[in-house]
Amino acid sequence: MQLKHKNNLINVKNKKISKKIDLIFINILNLTLITMIISIGVLLFTSSRTSALYEGPFLLSKTISNIRLNLQESDKNIYRAVVQTDTINKNIFLKNSDNSANELKADIEILRNISTIDGSLINELTTNIDLTEKLRVELIDLIKNSDTEKEIEEKQNEYGFQMDICDNFIDKLYDSSQESALSFVNSSVFYRNIAISALIILMIFLIIIPRLMGKSLKSTLISGINNVTTIANNIVNGNLDVENNYISTDEMGQMSEALIKSINMIKSYIADITVTLENLSLGNLNISTNSSVEYIGDFIPIHTALNKIIEQLNISFSDMHNSIDFTANSAKEISSITKVLSDGASNQASAIQQLQASFSEISEKVNLNSGNSEQAYCSYIRTKEIIENGNNQVNILLHSILDISISSKQISQIISTIEDIAEQTNLLSLNAAIEAAKAGESGKSFAIVADEIKGLSEQSSNAVNKITKIIESSLKLINNVEILAKDTNITLNDVVKNVDSTSALINEITAASKDQADAISQMTSGIDVISDIIQNNLATAEETAASTETLSEQSQIIRDKISLYKLKF
């Protein structure tokens, strides 16, 4: 049994994770289905017991209660009819009693059909009810037909005694029905407790079994995940010596196996690359990768690159060997050429020193000419300022003469106006004299005034004529001075132009002297640069000669180092 259980566990472990999950869900589904079936059965059983309770003890108790009620109702209507004096009401009560009696018979029939209690007790009750019914009918006849109260009272007492007997049997039947109902309820509670217990047990199984199965699946998954995690952590830490501690054919087992295969493949690659690199570090280039190691996938470019590196190193070292031989030979040729360059640089340095002395002498003379030109330019500036000042004074004089001419013309206009006024005054005095002559004696004083005005008018006219002659003479002089000032201004402008021409020539001479000085300075600087270059060339030639000797020595050292490597060709 234990071996079979162990084999089942192994089979479960080797199942795929999806199958394991499906198995758990199937078991949960089966347990849930069983629980649902039992729950439905319990519900159906409870429903049937409820129906049985209604159709059995409940209906029995109800029927017995109806029998009691109808019997009491019939008895009550009898007594009401006895005490009632009104015939109509009496008949109503008697009819109600008959109705209750009929319902009582129907209830007795129902009781016989549904009763599960002792049948003898029902038979005795039926017999007594029949007897009671007989007495009731007799009592009704007496009530309807007899006026003797004594007979009615005797029959009523007999009927009441029989009613008490019936009530006694009804109480017995009711007690028996209560016992039957209690027994039914107790049995129902018992079956209910059994059903609930079964449901609780199934629910416990429904909780525990999935948890156990889930725990088992979780343990399996965690075991596989932990194994994969351990392998991955070892890979991260650079440790490829790992073991697979999870043996299964599920996805985790397949993943672990794939990781182990990948690690072994990488280990073979690393071993092959390590051997190759160790040979390279020892100077052995006559090697190739291990043909027994098969590089696949993304590792193929690594294998190809490693072989190319070996091949390229062989080619490079072979080329370096040839280049070093060529370098050594070239170094010897450069050494001889450098010596020739050094001698030529020495001769160039001597020639440049002589050329520098000649340029220095020329530069001094050009600087002297430039200084003289600057002094001549300064003299020109002073002369030009004097002429410009004279020209400005002449211009001022010319403007003043023009102003005087304008003022004289204005005075001439004013004098002309005064002359017009004198003529008008003379005419007025003449008119006044004529009017005074007309006035006679009374106009004598006015004639005297007119004569005085005429005399003043003549004096004004004479004065105006004299002033006019003077102004005309002044205007002629002003015109002559204006012509002379204009001629002087033209002459001074010509002098300024000639001086400007002289200044332009002096500026050109000065600029040419400066350009010559700058050109000679630049040539001197160029000669200095050439001298420095020649000196540098001389020093460089000497350094090159020394470097060439060093290069030749280093070439020999490299040749010795390369000879340590074993090449394929």
Coordinates of C-alpha atoms in Angstrom, one line a residue:
M1 CA 0.0 0.0 0.0
Q2 CA 2.8 2.4 0.9
L3 CA 4.7 1.5 -2.3
K4 CA 1.6 2.2 -4.3
H5 CA 1.1 5.5 -2.6
K6 CA 4.7 6.4 -3.2
N7 CA 4.4 5.6 -6.9
N8 CA 1.2 7.7 -7.1
L9 CA 3.2 10.6 -5.5
I10 CA 6.0 10.2 -8.1
N11 CA 3.5 10.1 -10.9
V12 CA 1.9 13.3 -9.6
K13 CA 5.3 14.9 -9.2
N14 CA 6.2 14.1 -12.8
K15 CA 3.0 15.5 -14.2
K16 CA 3.1 18.9 -15.8
I17 CA 2.2 21.9 -13.6
S18 CA -0.9 22.6 -15.6
K19 CA -2.0 18.9 -15.0
K20 CA -1.3 19.3 -11.3
I21 CA -3.4 22.4 -11.1
D22 CA -6.2 20.7 -13.2
L23 CA -6.0 17.7 -10.8
I24 CA -6.5 20.0 -7.8
F25 CA -9.4 21.7 -9.4
I26 CA -11.0 18.4 -10.5
N27 CA -10.8 17.1 -6.9
I28 CA -12.2 20.4 -5.6
L29 CA -15.0 20.2 -8.2
N30 CA -15.8 16.6 -7.2
L31 CA -15.9 17.5 -3.5
T32 CA -18.1 20.5 -4.3
L33 CA -20.4 18.4 -6.5
I34 CA -20.8 15.8 -3.7
T35 CA -21.5 18.5 -1.2
M36 CA -24.0 20.1 -3.5
I37 CA -25.7 16.7 -4.1
I38 CA -25.9 16.0 -0.4
S39 CA -27.1 19.5 0.2
I40 CA -29.9 19.1 -2.4
G41 CA -30.7 15.7 -0.8
V42 CA -30.9 17.3 2.7
L43 CA -33.1 20.1 1.3
L44 CA -35.4 17.5 -0.4
F45 CA -35.5 15.4 2.8
T46 CA -36.3 18.5 4.8
S47 CA -39.0 19.5 2.4
S48 CA -40.5 16.0 2.5
R49 CA -40.4 15.9 6.3
T50 CA -42.0 19.4 6.4
S51 CA -44.7 18.1 4.1
A52 CA -45.1 15.0 6.2
L53 CA -45.3 17.2 9.3
Y54 CA -48.0 19.3 7.7
E55 CA -50.0 16.3 6.3
G56 CA -49.4 14.2 9.4
P57 CA -49.2 15.6 13.0
F58 CA -50.1 19.1 12.0
L59 CA -53.3 18.1 10.0
L60 CA -54.2 15.5 12.7
S61 CA -54.0 18.1 15.5
K62 CA -55.9 20.6 13.3
T63 CA -58.6 18.0 12.6
I64 CA -58.9 17.1 16.3
S65 CA -59.2 20.8 17.1
N66 CA -61.9 21.2 14.4
I67 CA -63.8 18.2 15.9
R68 CA -63.6 19.8 19.3
L69 CA -64.7 23.1 17.9
N70 CA -67.6 21.8 15.8
L71 CA -68.8 19.6 18.8
Q72 CA -68.7 22.6 21.1
E73 CA -70.4 24.8 18.4
S74 CA -73.2 22.3 18.0
D75 CA -73.7 22.0 21.8
K76 CA -73.6 25.8 22.1
N77 CA -76.3 26.3 19.4
I78 CA -78.5 23.6 21.2
Y79 CA -78.4 25.5 24.4
R80 CA -79.1 28.8 22.7
A81 CA -82.1 27.3 21.0
V82 CA -83.4 26.0 24.4
V83 CA -83.3 29.4 26.0
Q84 CA -84.6 31.2 22.9
T85 CA -88.3 32.0 22.9
D86 CA -88.5 33.3 19.4
T87 CA -89.3 30.5 16.9
I88 CA -87.3 32.0 14.0
N89 CA -84.2 32.5 16.1
K90 CA -84.6 29.1 17.6
N91 CA -84.8 27.5 14.2
I92 CA -81.6 29.4 13.2
F93 CA -79.7 28.1 16.1
L94 CA -80.9 24.6 15.5
K95 CA -79.9 24.9 11.8
N96 CA -76.4 26.1 12.9
S97 CA -76.2 23.1 15.2
D98 CA -77.1 20.8 12.3
N99 CA -74.3 22.5 10.2
S100 CA -71.8 22.0 13.0
A101 CA -72.9 18.4 13.3
N102 CA -72.4 17.8 9.5
E103 CA -68.9 19.4 9.7
L104 CA -68.2 17.2 12.7
K105 CA -69.0 14.1 10.6
A106 CA -66.6 15.3 7.8
D107 CA -63.8 15.9 10.3
I108 CA -64.4 12.4 11.8
E109 CA -64.0 11.0 8.2
I110 CA -60.8 13.0 7.7
L111 CA -59.5 11.8 11.1
R112 CA -60.0 8.2 10.0
N113 CA -58.1 8.7 6.8
I114 CA -55.0 10.6 8.2
S115 CA -54.7 9.2 11.7
T116 CA -51.6 7.3 12.7
I117 CA -52.6 6.8 16.3
D118 CA -54.5 4.0 18.0
G119 CA -57.6 3.1 15.9
S120 CA -59.6 1.8 18.8
L121 CA -59.5 5.2 20.4
I122 CA -60.9 6.7 17.2
N123 CA -63.6 4.0 17.1
E124 CA -64.7 4.7 20.6
L125 CA -64.7 8.5 19.8
T126 CA -66.8 7.8 16.7
T127 CA -69.3 5.6 18.7
N128 CA -69.7 8.2 21.4
I129 CA -70.1 11.0 18.8
D130 CA -72.8 8.9 17.1
L131 CA -74.5 8.5 20.4
T132 CA -74.2 12.2 21.1
E133 CA -75.6 12.9 17.7
K134 CA -78.6 10.7 18.4
L135 CA -79.2 12.5 21.7
R136 CA -78.8 15.9 19.9
V137 CA -81.5 14.9 17.3
E138 CA -83.9 13.7 20.0
L139 CA -83.3 17.0 21.9
I140 CA -84.0 19.0 18.8
D141 CA -87.3 17.1 18.3
L142 CA -88.3 17.9 21.8
I143 CA -87.3 21.5 21.4
K144 CA -89.4 21.8 18.2
N145 CA -92.4 19.7 19.2
S146 CA -92.7 19.5 23.1
D147 CA -93.6 22.2 25.5
T148 CA -92.6 20.2 28.5
E149 CA -89.5 21.8 29.9
K150 CA -88.8 18.8 32.2
E151 CA -88.4 16.4 29.3
I152 CA -86.2 18.9 27.5
E153 CA -84.1 19.4 30.7
E154 CA -83.7 15.6 31.2
K155 CA -82.7 15.1 27.6
Q156 CA -80.4 18.0 27.9
N157 CA -78.7 16.6 30.9
E158 CA -78.3 13.3 29.2
Y159 CA -76.9 15.1 26.1
G160 CA -74.5 17.1 28.3
F161 CA -73.2 14.0 30.0
Q162 CA -72.5 12.4 26.6
M163 CA -70.8 15.6 25.5
D164 CA -68.4 15.3 28.5
I165 CA -67.5 11.7 27.5
C166 CA -66.8 12.9 23.9
D167 CA -64.6 15.7 25.3
N168 CA -62.7 13.2 27.3
F169 CA -62.0 11.0 24.2
I170 CA -61.0 14.1 22.2
D171 CA -58.5 15.1 24.9
K172 CA -57.0 11.6 24.7
L173 CA -56.8 11.8 20.9
Y174 CA -55.2 15.3 21.2
D175 CA -52.6 14.0 23.7
S176 CA -51.9 11.0 21.4
S177 CA -51.5 13.3 18.4
Q178 CA -49.1 15.6 20.4
E179 CA -47.0 12.5 21.3
S180 CA -47.0 11.5 17.6
A181 CA -46.0 15.0 16.5
L182 CA -43.3 15.2 19.2
S183 CA -41.9 11.8 18.0
F184 CA -42.0 13.0 14.4
V185 CA -40.2 16.3 15.3
N186 CA -37.6 14.4 17.3
S187 CA -36.9 12.0 14.4
S188 CA -36.8 15.0 12.0
V189 CA -34.2 16.8 14.3
F190 CA -32.2 13.5 14.4
Y191 CA -32.1 13.2 10.6
R192 CA -31.4 16.9 10.3
N193 CA -28.4 16.6 12.7
I194 CA -27.1 13.7 10.7
A195 CA -27.4 15.6 7.4
I196 CA -25.8 18.7 8.9
S197 CA -22.9 16.6 10.3
A198 CA -22.4 15.0 6.9
L199 CA -22.3 18.5 5.3
I200 CA -19.9 19.8 7.9
I201 CA -17.6 16.8 7.3
L202 CA -17.8 17.3 3.6
M203 CA -17.1 21.1 4.0
I204 CA -14.1 20.2 6.2
F205 CA -12.9 17.9 3.5
L206 CA -13.6 20.6 0.9
I207 CA -11.4 23.0 3.0
I208 CA -8.6 20.6 4.1
I209 CA -8.1 18.5 0.9
P210 CA -7.6 21.5 -1.5
R211 CA -5.3 23.1 1.1
L212 CA -3.3 19.9 1.3
M213 CA -3.2 19.6 -2.4
G214 CA -2.4 23.3 -2.8
K215 CA 0.4 22.9 -0.2
S216 CA 1.8 19.9 -2.1
L217 CA 1.7 21.9 -5.4
K218 CA 3.2 24.9 -3.7
S219 CA 5.9 22.8 -2.2
T220 CA 6.7 21.2 -5.6
L221 CA 6.7 24.7 -7.3
I222 CA 8.8 26.3 -4.6
S223 CA 11.2 23.4 -4.7
G224 CA 11.6 23.7 -8.4
I225 CA 11.8 27.6 -8.2
N226 CA 14.4 27.4 -5.4
N227 CA 16.5 24.9 -7.4
V228 CA 16.3 27.2 -10.5
T229 CA 17.1 30.2 -8.3
T230 CA 20.1 28.5 -6.8
I231 CA 21.5 27.6 -10.2
A232 CA 20.9 31.1 -11.5
N233 CA 22.6 32.7 -8.4
N234 CA 25.6 30.4 -8.9
I235 CA 25.8 31.5 -12.6
V236 CA 25.5 35.2 -11.4
N237 CA 28.4 34.6 -9.0
G238 CA 30.5 33.0 -11.8
N239 CA 30.2 29.4 -10.3
L240 CA 29.4 26.9 -13.1
D241 CA 29.9 23.8 -10.9
V242 CA 26.3 23.3 -9.9
E243 CA 24.0 20.3 -9.5
N244 CA 20.3 19.7 -10.3
N245 CA 18.5 18.9 -7.0
Y246 CA 15.0 18.8 -8.6
I247 CA 14.4 15.6 -10.5
S248 CA 11.0 15.7 -12.3
T249 CA 9.6 15.7 -15.8
D250 CA 7.4 18.8 -15.2
E251 CA 8.2 22.3 -16.5
M252 CA 10.5 23.1 -13.5
G253 CA 12.4 19.8 -14.0
Q254 CA 12.7 20.5 -17.7
M255 CA 13.9 24.1 -17.0
S256 CA 16.5 22.8 -14.5
E257 CA 17.7 20.2 -17.0
A258 CA 17.9 22.9 -19.7
L259 CA 19.9 25.1 -17.4
I260 CA 22.3 22.3 -16.5
K261 CA 22.8 21.5 -20.2
S262 CA 23.4 25.2 -20.9
I263 CA 25.9 25.5 -18.1
N264 CA 27.8 22.4 -19.3
M265 CA 27.9 23.8 -22.8
I266 CA 29.2 27.2 -21.5
K267 CA 31.8 25.4 -19.4
S268 CA 33.1 23.6 -22.5
Y269 CA 33.2 27.0 -24.4
I270 CA 35.1 28.6 -21.4
A271 CA 37.5 25.7 -21.2
D272 CA 38.3 25.9 -25.0
I273 CA 38.6 29.7 -24.8
T274 CA 40.8 29.5 -21.7
V275 CA 43.2 27.0 -23.4
T276 CA 43.4 29.2 -26.5
L277 CA 44.1 32.4 -24.4
E278 CA 46.7 30.6 -22.3
N279 CA 48.6 29.6 -25.5
L280 CA 48.3 33.1 -26.8
S281 CA 49.7 34.5 -23.5
L282 CA 52.7 32.1 -23.8
G283 CA 53.4 33.4 -27.3
N284 CA 52.1 30.3 -29.1
L285 CA 50.2 31.6 -32.2
N286 CA 50.4 28.2 -34.0
I287 CA 47.1 27.0 -32.5
S288 CA 43.4 26.7 -33.3
T289 CA 40.2 26.1 -31.2
N290 CA 39.2 22.6 -30.1
S291 CA 37.2 21.0 -33.0
S292 CA 35.4 18.6 -30.5
V293 CA 33.7 21.6 -28.9
E294 CA 30.6 22.5 -31.0
Y295 CA 29.7 26.2 -30.9
I296 CA 26.0 26.8 -31.5
G297 CA 23.6 29.7 -31.7
D298 CA 24.9 33.1 -30.6
F299 CA 28.2 31.4 -29.6
I300 CA 29.1 30.8 -33.2
P301 CA 30.3 34.5 -33.7
I302 CA 32.5 34.1 -30.6
H303 CA 34.1 31.0 -32.1
T304 CA 34.5 32.7 -35.4
A305 CA 36.0 35.8 -33.8
L306 CA 38.4 33.7 -31.8
N307 CA 39.7 32.0 -34.9
K308 CA 39.9 35.4 -36.6
I309 CA 41.9 36.8 -33.7
I310 CA 44.4 34.0 -33.9
E311 CA 44.7 34.4 -37.7
Q312 CA 44.9 38.1 -37.5
L313 CA 47.6 38.0 -34.8
N314 CA 49.7 35.7 -37.0
I315 CA 49.2 38.1 -39.9
S316 CA 49.9 41.1 -37.8
F317 CA 53.1 39.7 -36.2
S318 CA 54.3 38.6 -39.6
D319 CA 53.7 42.0 -41.0
M320 CA 55.3 43.6 -38.0
H321 CA 58.4 41.5 -38.5
N322 CA 58.6 42.6 -42.1
S323 CA 57.9 46.2 -41.1
I324 CA 60.6 46.2 -38.5
D325 CA 63.2 45.1 -41.1
F326 CA 62.0 47.8 -43.4
T327 CA 62.1 50.4 -40.6
A328 CA 65.7 49.4 -39.7
N329 CA 66.8 49.9 -43.2
S330 CA 64.9 53.2 -43.5
A331 CA 66.4 54.4 -40.3
K332 CA 69.9 54.0 -41.8
E333 CA 68.9 55.9 -44.9
I334 CA 67.2 58.7 -42.8
S335 CA 70.4 59.0 -40.8
S336 CA 72.5 59.7 -43.8
I337 CA 69.9 62.1 -45.3
T338 CA 69.7 63.9 -41.9
K339 CA 73.4 64.5 -41.9
V340 CA 73.2 66.2 -45.3
L341 CA 70.3 68.3 -44.1
S342 CA 72.2 69.3 -41.0
D343 CA 75.2 70.6 -43.2
G344 CA 72.8 72.5 -45.5
A345 CA 71.0 74.1 -42.5
S346 CA 74.4 75.4 -41.2
N347 CA 75.2 77.1 -44.5
Q348 CA 71.6 78.6 -44.7
A349 CA 72.1 80.0 -41.2
S350 CA 75.2 81.9 -42.2
A351 CA 73.5 83.4 -45.3
I352 CA 70.5 84.5 -43.3
Q353 CA 72.7 86.3 -40.8
Q354 CA 74.3 88.4 -43.6
L355 CA 70.8 89.1 -45.1
Q356 CA 69.5 90.3 -41.7
A357 CA 72.4 92.9 -41.4
S358 CA 71.5 94.3 -44.9
F359 CA 67.8 94.6 -44.1
S360 CA 68.7 96.4 -40.8
E361 CA 70.7 99.2 -42.7
I362 CA 67.9 99.7 -45.3
S363 CA 65.3 99.9 -42.5
E364 CA 67.2 102.7 -40.7
K365 CA 67.3 104.8 -43.9
V366 CA 63.6 104.3 -44.6
N367 CA 62.8 105.3 -41.1
L368 CA 64.8 108.5 -41.5
N369 CA 62.9 109.4 -44.7
S370 CA 59.6 108.7 -42.9
G371 CA 60.6 111.1 -40.1
N372 CA 61.4 113.9 -42.6
S373 CA 58.1 113.4 -44.4
E374 CA 56.3 113.7 -41.0
Q375 CA 58.1 117.0 -40.2
A376 CA 57.1 118.4 -43.7
Y377 CA 53.5 117.3 -43.1
C378 CA 53.5 119.1 -39.7
S379 CA 54.8 122.3 -41.5
Y380 CA 52.0 122.0 -44.1
I381 CA 49.4 121.6 -41.4
R382 CA 50.5 124.9 -39.7
T383 CA 50.6 126.7 -43.1
K384 CA 47.2 125.4 -44.0
E385 CA 45.8 126.6 -40.7
I386 CA 47.2 130.2 -41.3
I387 CA 45.8 130.3 -44.8
E388 CA 42.4 129.0 -43.6
N389 CA 42.3 131.6 -40.9
G390 CA 43.1 134.4 -43.4
N391 CA 40.4 133.0 -45.8
N392 CA 37.9 132.9 -42.9
Q393 CA 38.7 136.6 -42.1
V394 CA 38.2 137.6 -45.7
N395 CA 34.9 135.7 -45.7
I396 CA 33.9 137.6 -42.6
L397 CA 34.9 140.9 -44.2
L398 CA 33.0 140.0 -47.3
H399 CA 29.9 139.2 -45.2
S400 CA 30.3 142.5 -43.4
I401 CA 30.6 144.4 -46.7
L402 CA 27.5 142.7 -47.9
D403 CA 25.7 143.7 -44.7
I404 CA 26.9 147.3 -45.1
S405 CA 25.7 147.3 -48.7
I406 CA 22.3 146.0 -47.6
S407 CA 22.1 148.7 -44.8
S408 CA 23.1 151.4 -47.3
K409 CA 20.4 150.3 -49.7
Q410 CA 17.9 150.4 -46.8
I411 CA 19.1 153.9 -45.9
S412 CA 18.7 155.0 -49.6
Q413 CA 15.1 153.7 -49.5
I414 CA 14.5 155.6 -46.2
I415 CA 15.9 158.8 -47.8
S416 CA 13.7 158.4 -50.8
T417 CA 10.8 158.2 -48.5
I418 CA 12.0 161.4 -46.7
E419 CA 12.3 163.1 -50.1
D420 CA 8.8 162.1 -50.9
I421 CA 7.6 163.5 -47.6
A422 CA 9.5 166.8 -48.3
E423 CA 7.8 167.1 -51.7
Q424 CA 4.4 166.5 -50.1
T425 CA 5.2 169.1 -47.4
N426 CA 6.2 171.6 -50.1
L427 CA 2.9 171.0 -51.8
L428 CA 1.1 171.5 -48.6
S429 CA 2.9 174.7 -47.9
L430 CA 2.1 175.9 -51.4
N431 CA -1.6 175.1 -50.9
A432 CA -1.5 176.8 -47.5
A433 CA 0.0 180.0 -49.0
I434 CA -2.8 180.0 -51.7
E435 CA -5.4 179.5 -49.0
A436 CA -3.8 182.3 -46.9
A437 CA -3.9 184.6 -49.8
K438 CA -7.5 183.9 -50.3
A439 CA -8.2 184.5 -46.6
G440 CA -6.7 188.0 -46.8
E441 CA -5.8 189.6 -43.5
S442 CA -7.0 186.7 -41.4
G443 CA -4.8 184.3 -43.2
K444 CA -1.5 186.2 -42.7
S445 CA -0.4 184.2 -39.7
F446 CA -1.3 181.0 -41.5
A447 CA 0.8 182.3 -44.5
I448 CA 3.8 182.8 -42.2
V449 CA 3.5 179.3 -41.0
A450 CA 3.2 178.1 -44.6
D451 CA 6.4 179.9 -45.5
E452 CA 8.2 178.3 -42.5
I453 CA 7.0 174.9 -43.6
K454 CA 8.1 175.6 -47.1
G455 CA 11.5 176.7 -45.9
L456 CA 11.9 173.5 -43.8
S457 CA 10.8 171.4 -46.7
E458 CA 13.4 173.0 -48.9
Q459 CA 16.1 172.4 -46.3
S460 CA 15.0 168.8 -45.9
S461 CA 15.1 168.3 -49.6
N462 CA 18.6 169.8 -49.8
A463 CA 19.8 167.6 -46.9
V464 CA 18.3 164.5 -48.5
N465 CA 20.1 165.3 -51.8
K466 CA 23.4 165.6 -50.0
I467 CA 22.9 162.4 -48.1
T468 CA 21.9 160.6 -51.3
K469 CA 25.1 161.7 -53.0
I470 CA 27.2 160.6 -50.0
I471 CA 25.4 157.2 -49.8
E472 CA 25.8 156.7 -53.6
S473 CA 29.5 157.4 -53.2
S474 CA 29.7 154.9 -50.3
L475 CA 27.9 152.3 -52.3
K476 CA 30.4 152.6 -55.1
L477 CA 33.3 152.2 -52.6
I478 CA 31.5 149.2 -51.0
N479 CA 31.1 147.6 -54.4
N480 CA 34.8 148.1 -55.1
V481 CA 35.8 146.6 -51.7
E482 CA 33.4 143.7 -52.3
I483 CA 35.0 143.0 -55.6
L484 CA 38.4 143.2 -54.1
A485 CA 37.4 140.9 -51.2
K486 CA 35.9 138.3 -53.6
D487 CA 39.1 138.4 -55.6
T488 CA 41.1 137.9 -52.4
N489 CA 38.9 135.0 -51.4
I490 CA 39.4 133.3 -54.8
T491 CA 43.2 133.8 -54.5
L492 CA 43.2 132.3 -51.0
N493 CA 41.1 129.3 -52.1
D494 CA 43.6 128.7 -54.9
V495 CA 46.4 128.8 -52.3
V496 CA 44.5 126.4 -50.1
K497 CA 44.0 124.0 -53.1
N498 CA 47.8 124.2 -53.9
V499 CA 48.6 123.6 -50.3
D500 CA 46.2 120.6 -50.2
S501 CA 47.9 119.2 -53.3
T502 CA 51.3 119.6 -51.6
S503 CA 49.8 117.9 -48.5
A504 CA 48.5 115.0 -50.6
L505 CA 52.0 114.6 -52.1
I506 CA 53.6 114.7 -48.6
N507 CA 51.0 112.2 -47.3
E508 CA 51.7 109.9 -50.2
I509 CA 55.5 110.2 -49.5
T510 CA 54.9 109.6 -45.8
A511 CA 52.6 106.6 -46.5
A512 CA 55.0 105.2 -49.0
S513 CA 57.8 105.5 -46.5
K514 CA 55.7 103.8 -43.8
D515 CA 54.8 101.1 -46.2
Q516 CA 58.5 100.6 -47.1
A517 CA 59.3 100.6 -43.4
D518 CA 56.5 98.0 -42.7
A519 CA 57.5 95.9 -45.6
I520 CA 61.2 96.0 -44.5
S521 CA 60.0 95.2 -41.0
Q522 CA 57.9 92.3 -42.2
M523 CA 60.8 91.1 -44.4
T524 CA 63.1 91.3 -41.3
S525 CA 60.6 89.4 -39.3
G526 CA 60.3 86.8 -42.1
I527 CA 64.1 86.6 -42.2
D528 CA 64.1 86.1 -38.4
V529 CA 61.4 83.4 -38.7
I530 CA 63.4 81.7 -41.5
S531 CA 66.5 82.0 -39.3
D532 CA 64.6 80.4 -36.4
I533 CA 63.3 77.7 -38.7
I534 CA 66.7 77.0 -40.0
Q535 CA 68.0 76.8 -36.5
N536 CA 65.1 74.5 -35.6
N537 CA 65.8 72.4 -38.7
L538 CA 69.4 72.2 -37.7
A539 CA 68.4 71.1 -34.1
T540 CA 65.7 68.8 -35.6
A541 CA 68.2 67.2 -37.9
E542 CA 70.5 66.5 -35.1
E543 CA 67.6 65.1 -33.0
T544 CA 66.4 63.1 -36.0
A545 CA 69.9 61.6 -36.3
A546 CA 69.8 60.6 -32.7
S547 CA 66.2 59.3 -32.9
T548 CA 67.2 57.3 -36.0
E549 CA 69.9 55.6 -34.1
T550 CA 67.4 54.9 -31.2
L551 CA 64.8 53.7 -33.7
S552 CA 67.3 51.3 -35.2
E553 CA 68.1 50.0 -31.7
Q554 CA 64.4 49.6 -30.8
S555 CA 63.7 47.8 -34.1
Q556 CA 66.3 45.3 -33.2
I557 CA 64.7 44.9 -29.7
I558 CA 61.2 44.4 -31.3
R559 CA 62.6 41.9 -33.8
D560 CA 64.0 39.9 -30.8
K561 CA 60.6 40.0 -29.0
I562 CA 58.6 38.9 -32.1
S563 CA 61.0 36.1 -32.7
L564 CA 59.7 34.6 -29.4
Y565 CA 56.2 34.0 -30.9
K566 CA 55.6 30.8 -32.8
L567 CA 53.7 31.7 -36.0
K568 CA 51.8 29.5 -38.4
F569 CA 53.7 30.9 -41.4

